[in-house]
């Protein structure tokens, strides 16, 4: 699974579906696999940062440099798990945890004020009572961002 010359077995599809909490149908997983193989130009079974940058929507994303650290070297299963946070059926917790990982630049399980550079999030933290010296755990991040007005939906073309 993962190189352009291989095909997905029913077992592979069900395995990936289970790992992404059934957020994608089997047909969507097959379509994502075809897209993955298109991006995996070297047919090594993983996608490099340069290959991700070939997707125009990804390249112009203001968070693309932070996201590149998360996606560089993803195999197909991890690629689908990553994309599952953008699925409209994903829970708010899954979406917030992805945002947390984006800002946890040193992967220590904490987001410090220095990790978060965007003004909007700085303002949100201050309004929630956190200072510039605060370190946030994922539970704190959920508390700040888990409200009905927050929308995290991205269309991921699967054809």
Short mmCIF file of N, CA and C in Angstrom, two decimals:
data_model
loop_
_atom_site.label_atom_id
_atom_site.label_comp_id
_atom_site.label_asym_id
_atom_site.label_seq_id
_atom_site.Cartn_x
_atom_site.Cartn_y
_atom_site.Cartn_z
N UNK A 1 0.84 -1.17 0.00
CA UNK A 1 0.00 0.00 0.00
C UNK A 1 0.89 1.23 0.00
N UNK A 2 0.66 2.14 -0.95
CA UNK A 2 1.37 3.40 -0.92
C UNK A 2 2.14 3.71 -2.17
N UNK A 3 2.57 2.74 -2.93
CA UNK A 3 3.27 3.08 -4.16
C UNK A 3 2.28 3.07 -5.30
N UNK A 4 2.60 3.80 -6.35
CA UNK A 4 1.67 3.96 -7.46
C UNK A 4 1.34 2.65 -8.12
N UNK A 5 2.23 1.67 -8.03
CA UNK A 5 2.00 0.41 -8.71
C UNK A 5 1.16 -0.57 -7.88
N UNK A 6 0.98 -0.29 -6.59
CA UNK A 6 0.21 -1.20 -5.75
C UNK A 6 -1.26 -0.82 -5.76
N UNK A 7 -2.08 -1.74 -5.32
CA UNK A 7 -3.51 -1.47 -5.21
C UNK A 7 -3.95 -1.73 -3.79
N UNK A 8 -5.05 -1.15 -3.44
CA UNK A 8 -5.60 -1.36 -2.11
C UNK A 8 -6.40 -2.65 -2.09
N UNK A 9 -6.20 -3.42 -1.05
CA UNK A 9 -7.04 -4.60 -0.85
C UNK A 9 -8.22 -4.19 0.01
N UNK A 10 -9.22 -5.02 0.09
CA UNK A 10 -10.37 -4.74 0.96
C UNK A 10 -9.89 -4.62 2.40
N UNK A 11 -8.92 -5.44 2.79
CA UNK A 11 -8.36 -5.37 4.15
C UNK A 11 -7.74 -4.00 4.38
N UNK A 12 -6.95 -3.50 3.40
CA UNK A 12 -6.31 -2.19 3.53
C UNK A 12 -7.36 -1.09 3.72
N UNK A 13 -8.40 -1.15 2.91
CA UNK A 13 -9.45 -0.14 2.97
C UNK A 13 -10.12 -0.15 4.35
N UNK A 14 -10.47 -1.33 4.83
CA UNK A 14 -11.11 -1.44 6.14
C UNK A 14 -10.17 -1.00 7.26
N UNK A 15 -8.89 -1.32 7.13
CA UNK A 15 -7.90 -0.93 8.13
C UNK A 15 -7.78 0.60 8.19
N UNK A 16 -7.69 1.24 7.04
CA UNK A 16 -7.59 2.70 7.00
C UNK A 16 -8.89 3.31 7.52
N UNK A 17 -10.01 2.74 7.14
CA UNK A 17 -11.30 3.25 7.58
C UNK A 17 -11.40 3.20 9.11
N UNK A 18 -10.93 2.11 9.70
CA UNK A 18 -10.95 1.98 11.15
C UNK A 18 -10.04 3.02 11.81
N UNK A 19 -8.85 3.25 11.23
CA UNK A 19 -7.91 4.19 11.81
C UNK A 19 -8.36 5.64 11.70
N UNK A 20 -9.26 5.92 10.78
CA UNK A 20 -9.77 7.30 10.68
C UNK A 20 -11.19 7.39 11.26
N UNK A 21 -11.54 6.44 12.11
CA UNK A 21 -12.83 6.44 12.81
C UNK A 21 -14.02 6.47 11.86
N UNK A 22 -13.87 5.82 10.73
CA UNK A 22 -14.95 5.69 9.74
C UNK A 22 -15.48 7.03 9.26
N UNK A 23 -14.62 8.05 9.24
CA UNK A 23 -15.03 9.36 8.75
C UNK A 23 -15.10 9.40 7.23
N UNK A 24 -14.43 8.45 6.58
CA UNK A 24 -14.47 8.36 5.12
C UNK A 24 -15.10 7.04 4.72
N UNK A 25 -15.90 7.08 3.67
CA UNK A 25 -16.48 5.85 3.14
C UNK A 25 -15.38 5.06 2.42
N UNK A 26 -15.67 3.81 2.09
CA UNK A 26 -14.68 3.00 1.38
C UNK A 26 -14.37 3.62 0.02
N UNK A 27 -15.37 4.16 -0.68
CA UNK A 27 -15.12 4.79 -1.97
C UNK A 27 -14.25 6.04 -1.82
N UNK A 28 -14.49 6.81 -0.77
CA UNK A 28 -13.66 8.00 -0.52
C UNK A 28 -12.22 7.60 -0.24
N UNK A 29 -12.03 6.50 0.47
CA UNK A 29 -10.67 6.03 0.75
C UNK A 29 -9.98 5.61 -0.55
N UNK A 30 -10.69 4.95 -1.43
CA UNK A 30 -10.11 4.57 -2.73
C UNK A 30 -9.74 5.83 -3.51
N UNK A 31 -10.62 6.84 -3.51
CA UNK A 31 -10.32 8.09 -4.20
C UNK A 31 -9.13 8.81 -3.58
N UNK A 32 -9.07 8.81 -2.25
CA UNK A 32 -7.92 9.42 -1.57
C UNK A 32 -6.64 8.68 -1.90
N UNK A 33 -6.73 7.37 -2.03
CA UNK A 33 -5.55 6.58 -2.39
C UNK A 33 -5.05 6.95 -3.79
N UNK A 34 -5.99 7.14 -4.70
CA UNK A 34 -5.60 7.54 -6.06
C UNK A 34 -4.92 8.90 -6.03
N UNK A 35 -5.45 9.82 -5.24
CA UNK A 35 -4.83 11.15 -5.11
C UNK A 35 -3.47 11.03 -4.43
N UNK A 36 -3.37 10.19 -3.43
CA UNK A 36 -2.10 9.97 -2.74
C UNK A 36 -1.05 9.48 -3.74
N UNK A 37 -1.42 8.54 -4.58
CA UNK A 37 -0.48 7.99 -5.57
C UNK A 37 -0.07 9.05 -6.58
N UNK A 38 -0.97 9.96 -6.92
CA UNK A 38 -0.61 11.06 -7.82
C UNK A 38 0.41 11.99 -7.16
N UNK A 39 0.22 12.24 -5.88
CA UNK A 39 1.15 13.11 -5.16
C UNK A 39 2.50 12.44 -4.92
N UNK A 40 2.48 11.13 -4.72
CA UNK A 40 3.71 10.35 -4.46
C UNK A 40 4.42 10.10 -5.79
N UNK A 41 4.99 11.17 -6.33
CA UNK A 41 5.61 11.09 -7.66
C UNK A 41 6.76 10.11 -7.73
N UNK A 42 7.43 9.86 -6.62
CA UNK A 42 8.56 8.95 -6.61
C UNK A 42 8.14 7.51 -6.33
N UNK A 43 6.87 7.29 -6.05
CA UNK A 43 6.30 5.96 -5.78
C UNK A 43 7.05 5.24 -4.65
N UNK A 44 7.41 6.00 -3.61
CA UNK A 44 8.12 5.41 -2.46
C UNK A 44 7.18 5.01 -1.33
N UNK A 45 5.90 5.35 -1.48
CA UNK A 45 4.95 4.99 -0.43
C UNK A 45 4.75 6.07 0.62
N UNK A 46 5.33 7.24 0.42
CA UNK A 46 5.11 8.37 1.31
C UNK A 46 5.19 9.65 0.50
N UNK A 47 4.67 10.71 1.07
CA UNK A 47 4.65 11.99 0.38
C UNK A 47 5.61 12.94 1.08
N UNK A 48 6.48 13.55 0.29
CA UNK A 48 7.44 14.50 0.85
C UNK A 48 6.81 15.89 0.94
N UNK A 49 7.48 16.78 1.65
CA UNK A 49 7.00 18.16 1.77
C UNK A 49 6.90 18.81 0.40
N UNK A 50 7.87 18.58 -0.46
CA UNK A 50 7.83 19.16 -1.81
C UNK A 50 6.63 18.67 -2.60
N UNK A 51 6.28 17.40 -2.43
CA UNK A 51 5.12 16.86 -3.13
C UNK A 51 3.83 17.48 -2.60
N UNK A 52 3.77 17.73 -1.29
CA UNK A 52 2.60 18.41 -0.73
C UNK A 52 2.47 19.82 -1.28
N UNK A 53 3.60 20.49 -1.47
CA UNK A 53 3.56 21.86 -1.98
C UNK A 53 3.08 21.93 -3.42
N UNK A 54 3.01 20.80 -4.11
CA UNK A 54 2.49 20.81 -5.48
C UNK A 54 0.98 20.97 -5.50
N UNK A 55 0.32 20.85 -4.36
CA UNK A 55 -1.12 21.07 -4.27
C UNK A 55 -1.33 22.57 -4.07
N UNK A 56 -1.92 23.25 -5.06
CA UNK A 56 -2.02 24.73 -4.97
C UNK A 56 -2.70 25.22 -3.69
N UNK A 57 -3.77 24.55 -3.25
CA UNK A 57 -4.48 24.99 -2.04
C UNK A 57 -3.59 24.87 -0.80
N UNK A 58 -2.72 23.90 -0.80
CA UNK A 58 -1.82 23.71 0.34
C UNK A 58 -0.71 24.76 0.29
N UNK A 59 -0.17 25.00 -0.89
CA UNK A 59 0.96 25.92 -1.04
C UNK A 59 0.60 27.34 -0.61
N UNK A 60 -0.65 27.77 -0.83
CA UNK A 60 -1.04 29.13 -0.48
C UNK A 60 -1.61 29.25 0.93
N UNK A 61 -1.74 28.16 1.64
CA UNK A 61 -2.27 28.18 3.00
C UNK A 61 -1.30 28.93 3.90
N UNK A 62 -1.78 29.91 4.67
CA UNK A 62 -0.87 30.67 5.54
C UNK A 62 -0.17 29.81 6.59
N UNK A 63 -0.72 28.65 6.88
CA UNK A 63 -0.10 27.76 7.86
C UNK A 63 0.72 26.66 7.19
N UNK A 64 0.96 26.78 5.88
CA UNK A 64 1.60 25.68 5.15
C UNK A 64 2.96 25.30 5.73
N UNK A 65 3.75 26.25 6.18
CA UNK A 65 5.07 25.90 6.72
C UNK A 65 4.94 25.08 8.00
N UNK A 66 3.98 25.41 8.83
CA UNK A 66 3.75 24.62 10.05
C UNK A 66 3.19 23.25 9.69
N UNK A 67 2.26 23.23 8.73
CA UNK A 67 1.66 21.96 8.31
C UNK A 67 2.68 21.05 7.66
N UNK A 68 3.64 21.61 6.94
CA UNK A 68 4.65 20.79 6.27
C UNK A 68 5.41 19.92 7.26
N UNK A 69 5.67 20.44 8.44
CA UNK A 69 6.35 19.65 9.46
C UNK A 69 5.52 18.43 9.85
N UNK A 70 4.20 18.58 9.80
CA UNK A 70 3.31 17.49 10.20
C UNK A 70 3.12 16.47 9.09
N UNK A 71 3.19 16.90 7.83
CA UNK A 71 2.83 16.01 6.73
C UNK A 71 4.01 15.42 5.99
N UNK A 72 5.19 15.96 6.19
CA UNK A 72 6.37 15.45 5.48
C UNK A 72 6.62 13.99 5.83
N UNK A 73 6.59 13.13 4.84
CA UNK A 73 6.87 11.72 5.05
C UNK A 73 5.67 10.87 5.43
N UNK A 74 4.45 11.39 5.26
CA UNK A 74 3.28 10.60 5.61
C UNK A 74 3.07 9.45 4.64
N UNK A 75 2.78 8.27 5.20
CA UNK A 75 2.35 7.16 4.35
C UNK A 75 0.85 7.33 4.13
N UNK A 76 0.25 6.42 3.36
CA UNK A 76 -1.16 6.59 3.01
C UNK A 76 -2.07 6.61 4.24
N UNK A 77 -1.88 5.68 5.16
CA UNK A 77 -2.76 5.63 6.34
C UNK A 77 -2.66 6.93 7.13
N UNK A 78 -1.45 7.41 7.36
CA UNK A 78 -1.28 8.66 8.10
C UNK A 78 -1.83 9.86 7.33
N UNK A 79 -1.74 9.81 6.00
CA UNK A 79 -2.30 10.84 5.13
C UNK A 79 -3.81 10.94 5.36
N UNK A 80 -4.50 9.80 5.38
CA UNK A 80 -5.95 9.79 5.59
C UNK A 80 -6.29 10.23 7.00
N UNK A 81 -5.52 9.80 7.98
CA UNK A 81 -5.77 10.22 9.36
C UNK A 81 -5.61 11.73 9.48
N UNK A 82 -4.59 12.29 8.85
CA UNK A 82 -4.38 13.74 8.84
C UNK A 82 -5.58 14.45 8.22
N UNK A 83 -6.03 13.96 7.06
CA UNK A 83 -7.15 14.59 6.37
C UNK A 83 -8.47 14.43 7.13
N UNK A 84 -8.57 13.41 7.96
CA UNK A 84 -9.84 13.16 8.65
C UNK A 84 -10.23 14.32 9.56
N UNK A 85 -9.27 15.06 10.07
CA UNK A 85 -9.60 16.21 10.93
C UNK A 85 -10.33 17.30 10.15
N UNK A 86 -10.18 17.31 8.82
CA UNK A 86 -10.84 18.31 7.99
C UNK A 86 -12.20 17.84 7.49
N UNK A 87 -12.54 16.62 7.79
CA UNK A 87 -13.81 16.06 7.35
C UNK A 87 -14.95 16.71 8.13
N UNK A 88 -16.03 17.11 7.46
CA UNK A 88 -17.15 17.73 8.17
C UNK A 88 -17.73 16.85 9.27
N UNK A 89 -17.54 15.54 9.18
CA UNK A 89 -18.06 14.62 10.20
C UNK A 89 -17.12 14.49 11.40
N UNK A 90 -15.92 15.07 11.32
CA UNK A 90 -14.97 14.99 12.44
C UNK A 90 -15.51 15.78 13.62
N UNK A 91 -15.21 15.30 14.81
CA UNK A 91 -15.67 16.00 16.01
C UNK A 91 -14.88 17.29 16.21
N UNK A 92 -15.46 18.19 16.98
CA UNK A 92 -14.76 19.44 17.28
C UNK A 92 -13.46 19.14 18.01
N UNK A 93 -13.46 18.13 18.87
CA UNK A 93 -12.24 17.76 19.59
C UNK A 93 -11.14 17.35 18.61
N UNK A 94 -11.48 16.56 17.58
CA UNK A 94 -10.47 16.15 16.59
C UNK A 94 -9.90 17.37 15.87
N UNK A 95 -10.74 18.31 15.55
CA UNK A 95 -10.31 19.51 14.84
C UNK A 95 -9.41 20.37 15.73
N UNK A 96 -9.81 20.54 16.97
CA UNK A 96 -9.01 21.34 17.90
C UNK A 96 -7.67 20.67 18.16
N UNK A 97 -7.66 19.35 18.30
CA UNK A 97 -6.39 18.65 18.51
C UNK A 97 -5.45 18.84 17.33
N UNK A 98 -5.98 18.90 16.10
CA UNK A 98 -5.12 19.17 14.95
C UNK A 98 -4.54 20.58 15.04
N UNK A 99 -5.38 21.56 15.38
CA UNK A 99 -4.88 22.92 15.53
C UNK A 99 -3.79 22.96 16.61
N UNK A 100 -4.03 22.26 17.70
CA UNK A 100 -3.04 22.21 18.77
C UNK A 100 -1.71 21.68 18.24
N UNK A 101 -1.75 20.59 17.47
CA UNK A 101 -0.52 20.01 16.92
C UNK A 101 0.17 20.97 15.97
N UNK A 102 -0.60 21.74 15.22
CA UNK A 102 -0.01 22.72 14.31
C UNK A 102 0.82 23.73 15.09
N UNK A 103 0.31 24.15 16.24
CA UNK A 103 1.02 25.17 17.03
C UNK A 103 2.02 24.59 18.02
N UNK A 104 1.99 23.32 18.26
CA UNK A 104 2.98 22.68 19.14
C UNK A 104 4.22 22.39 18.29
N UNK A 105 4.95 23.46 17.96
CA UNK A 105 6.03 23.36 16.99
C UNK A 105 7.20 22.49 17.44
N UNK A 106 7.40 22.33 18.75
CA UNK A 106 8.50 21.48 19.20
C UNK A 106 8.01 20.11 19.66
N UNK A 107 6.73 19.82 19.43
CA UNK A 107 6.13 18.50 19.70
C UNK A 107 6.34 18.03 21.14
N UNK A 108 6.24 18.98 22.10
CA UNK A 108 6.41 18.61 23.50
C UNK A 108 5.07 18.46 24.22
N UNK A 109 3.96 18.53 23.48
CA UNK A 109 2.66 18.38 24.10
C UNK A 109 2.16 19.64 24.78
N UNK A 110 2.85 20.76 24.55
CA UNK A 110 2.46 22.04 25.13
C UNK A 110 2.54 23.11 24.04
N UNK A 111 1.65 24.06 24.12
CA UNK A 111 1.71 25.21 23.24
C UNK A 111 2.06 26.40 24.11
N UNK A 112 3.18 27.04 23.82
CA UNK A 112 3.58 28.23 24.56
C UNK A 112 3.17 29.46 23.75
N UNK A 113 3.23 30.58 24.38
CA UNK A 113 2.89 31.82 23.70
C UNK A 113 3.79 32.02 22.48
N UNK A 114 5.05 31.61 22.60
CA UNK A 114 5.97 31.75 21.46
C UNK A 114 5.61 30.83 20.31
N UNK A 115 4.96 29.70 20.59
CA UNK A 115 4.54 28.79 19.53
C UNK A 115 3.43 29.42 18.68
N UNK A 116 2.64 30.27 19.30
CA UNK A 116 1.49 30.84 18.60
C UNK A 116 1.83 32.26 18.16
N UNK A 117 1.94 32.46 16.86
CA UNK A 117 2.34 33.77 16.35
C UNK A 117 1.17 34.57 15.78
N UNK A 118 0.12 33.95 15.37
CA UNK A 118 -0.97 34.67 14.75
C UNK A 118 -1.72 35.51 15.77
N UNK A 119 -1.98 36.75 15.40
CA UNK A 119 -2.60 37.70 16.31
C UNK A 119 -3.96 37.25 16.83
N UNK A 120 -4.74 36.60 16.01
CA UNK A 120 -6.07 36.20 16.43
C UNK A 120 -6.00 35.24 17.61
N UNK A 121 -5.12 34.26 17.52
CA UNK A 121 -5.01 33.30 18.61
C UNK A 121 -4.41 33.93 19.86
N UNK A 122 -3.52 34.88 19.68
CA UNK A 122 -2.97 35.59 20.84
C UNK A 122 -4.10 36.31 21.57
N UNK A 123 -4.94 36.97 20.81
CA UNK A 123 -6.06 37.70 21.41
C UNK A 123 -7.03 36.74 22.11
N UNK A 124 -7.32 35.61 21.48
CA UNK A 124 -8.22 34.62 22.08
C UNK A 124 -7.64 34.13 23.41
N UNK A 125 -6.34 33.86 23.44
CA UNK A 125 -5.71 33.39 24.69
C UNK A 125 -5.83 34.43 25.78
N UNK A 126 -5.53 35.68 25.44
CA UNK A 126 -5.60 36.74 26.44
C UNK A 126 -7.02 36.92 26.96
N UNK A 127 -8.00 36.88 26.04
CA UNK A 127 -9.40 37.03 26.45
C UNK A 127 -9.85 35.87 27.34
N UNK A 128 -9.21 34.72 27.19
CA UNK A 128 -9.56 33.55 28.01
C UNK A 128 -8.82 33.56 29.35
N UNK A 129 -8.00 34.58 29.57
CA UNK A 129 -7.33 34.70 30.86
C UNK A 129 -5.93 34.14 30.93
N UNK A 130 -5.34 33.81 29.80
CA UNK A 130 -3.98 33.27 29.78
C UNK A 130 -3.00 34.39 29.45
N UNK A 131 -1.81 34.32 30.04
CA UNK A 131 -0.80 35.35 29.81
C UNK A 131 0.23 34.87 28.78
N UNK A 132 1.14 35.78 28.41
CA UNK A 132 2.19 35.44 27.46
C UNK A 132 3.12 34.35 28.00
N UNK A 133 3.18 34.19 29.29
CA UNK A 133 4.05 33.18 29.90
C UNK A 133 3.36 31.84 30.08
N UNK A 134 2.09 31.76 29.70
CA UNK A 134 1.33 30.52 29.89
C UNK A 134 1.77 29.43 28.93
N UNK A 135 1.76 28.21 29.41
CA UNK A 135 1.87 27.02 28.57
C UNK A 135 0.53 26.33 28.62
N UNK A 136 0.04 25.92 27.48
CA UNK A 136 -1.27 25.29 27.43
C UNK A 136 -1.13 23.80 27.20
N UNK A 137 -1.92 23.03 27.94
CA UNK A 137 -2.06 21.61 27.67
C UNK A 137 -3.23 21.47 26.71
N UNK A 138 -3.39 20.31 26.12
CA UNK A 138 -4.46 20.12 25.15
C UNK A 138 -5.83 20.41 25.77
N UNK A 139 -6.04 20.11 27.05
CA UNK A 139 -7.31 20.40 27.71
C UNK A 139 -7.59 21.90 27.75
N UNK A 140 -6.52 22.71 27.98
CA UNK A 140 -6.68 24.16 27.97
C UNK A 140 -7.06 24.63 26.57
N UNK A 141 -6.41 24.06 25.57
CA UNK A 141 -6.67 24.42 24.19
C UNK A 141 -8.12 24.11 23.82
N UNK A 142 -8.61 22.96 24.26
CA UNK A 142 -10.00 22.58 24.00
C UNK A 142 -10.93 23.58 24.67
N UNK A 143 -10.63 23.96 25.91
CA UNK A 143 -11.47 24.90 26.65
C UNK A 143 -11.57 26.24 25.91
N UNK A 144 -10.49 26.70 25.34
CA UNK A 144 -10.47 27.98 24.64
C UNK A 144 -11.23 27.90 23.31
N UNK A 145 -11.02 26.83 22.58
CA UNK A 145 -11.54 26.77 21.21
C UNK A 145 -12.84 26.01 21.03
N UNK A 146 -13.30 25.31 22.04
CA UNK A 146 -14.50 24.49 21.89
C UNK A 146 -15.75 25.32 22.15
N UNK A 147 -16.23 25.96 21.11
CA UNK A 147 -17.50 26.68 21.22
C UNK A 147 -18.24 26.57 19.90
N UNK A 148 -19.57 26.69 19.96
CA UNK A 148 -20.40 26.41 18.78
C UNK A 148 -20.09 27.27 17.57
N UNK A 149 -19.55 28.47 17.74
CA UNK A 149 -19.31 29.36 16.61
C UNK A 149 -18.07 29.00 15.80
N UNK A 150 -17.20 28.13 16.32
CA UNK A 150 -15.97 27.79 15.63
C UNK A 150 -16.26 26.77 14.54
N UNK A 151 -15.88 27.09 13.33
CA UNK A 151 -16.09 26.17 12.21
C UNK A 151 -14.73 25.78 11.65
N UNK A 152 -14.55 24.50 11.45
CA UNK A 152 -13.32 23.97 10.85
C UNK A 152 -13.72 22.99 9.78
N UNK A 153 -14.07 23.50 8.63
CA UNK A 153 -14.44 22.61 7.54
C UNK A 153 -13.65 22.99 6.32
N UNK A 154 -13.06 22.01 5.70
CA UNK A 154 -12.31 22.19 4.47
C UNK A 154 -12.78 21.12 3.52
N UNK A 155 -13.05 21.51 2.29
CA UNK A 155 -13.44 20.51 1.29
C UNK A 155 -12.18 19.83 0.79
N UNK A 156 -12.15 18.52 0.86
CA UNK A 156 -11.04 17.74 0.32
C UNK A 156 -11.57 17.00 -0.90
N UNK A 157 -11.17 17.45 -2.11
CA UNK A 157 -11.66 16.75 -3.29
C UNK A 157 -11.16 15.33 -3.32
N UNK A 158 -12.07 14.39 -3.56
CA UNK A 158 -11.68 12.98 -3.56
C UNK A 158 -11.78 12.36 -4.95
N UNK A 159 -12.07 13.14 -5.99
CA UNK A 159 -12.08 12.54 -7.33
C UNK A 159 -10.78 12.80 -8.01
#
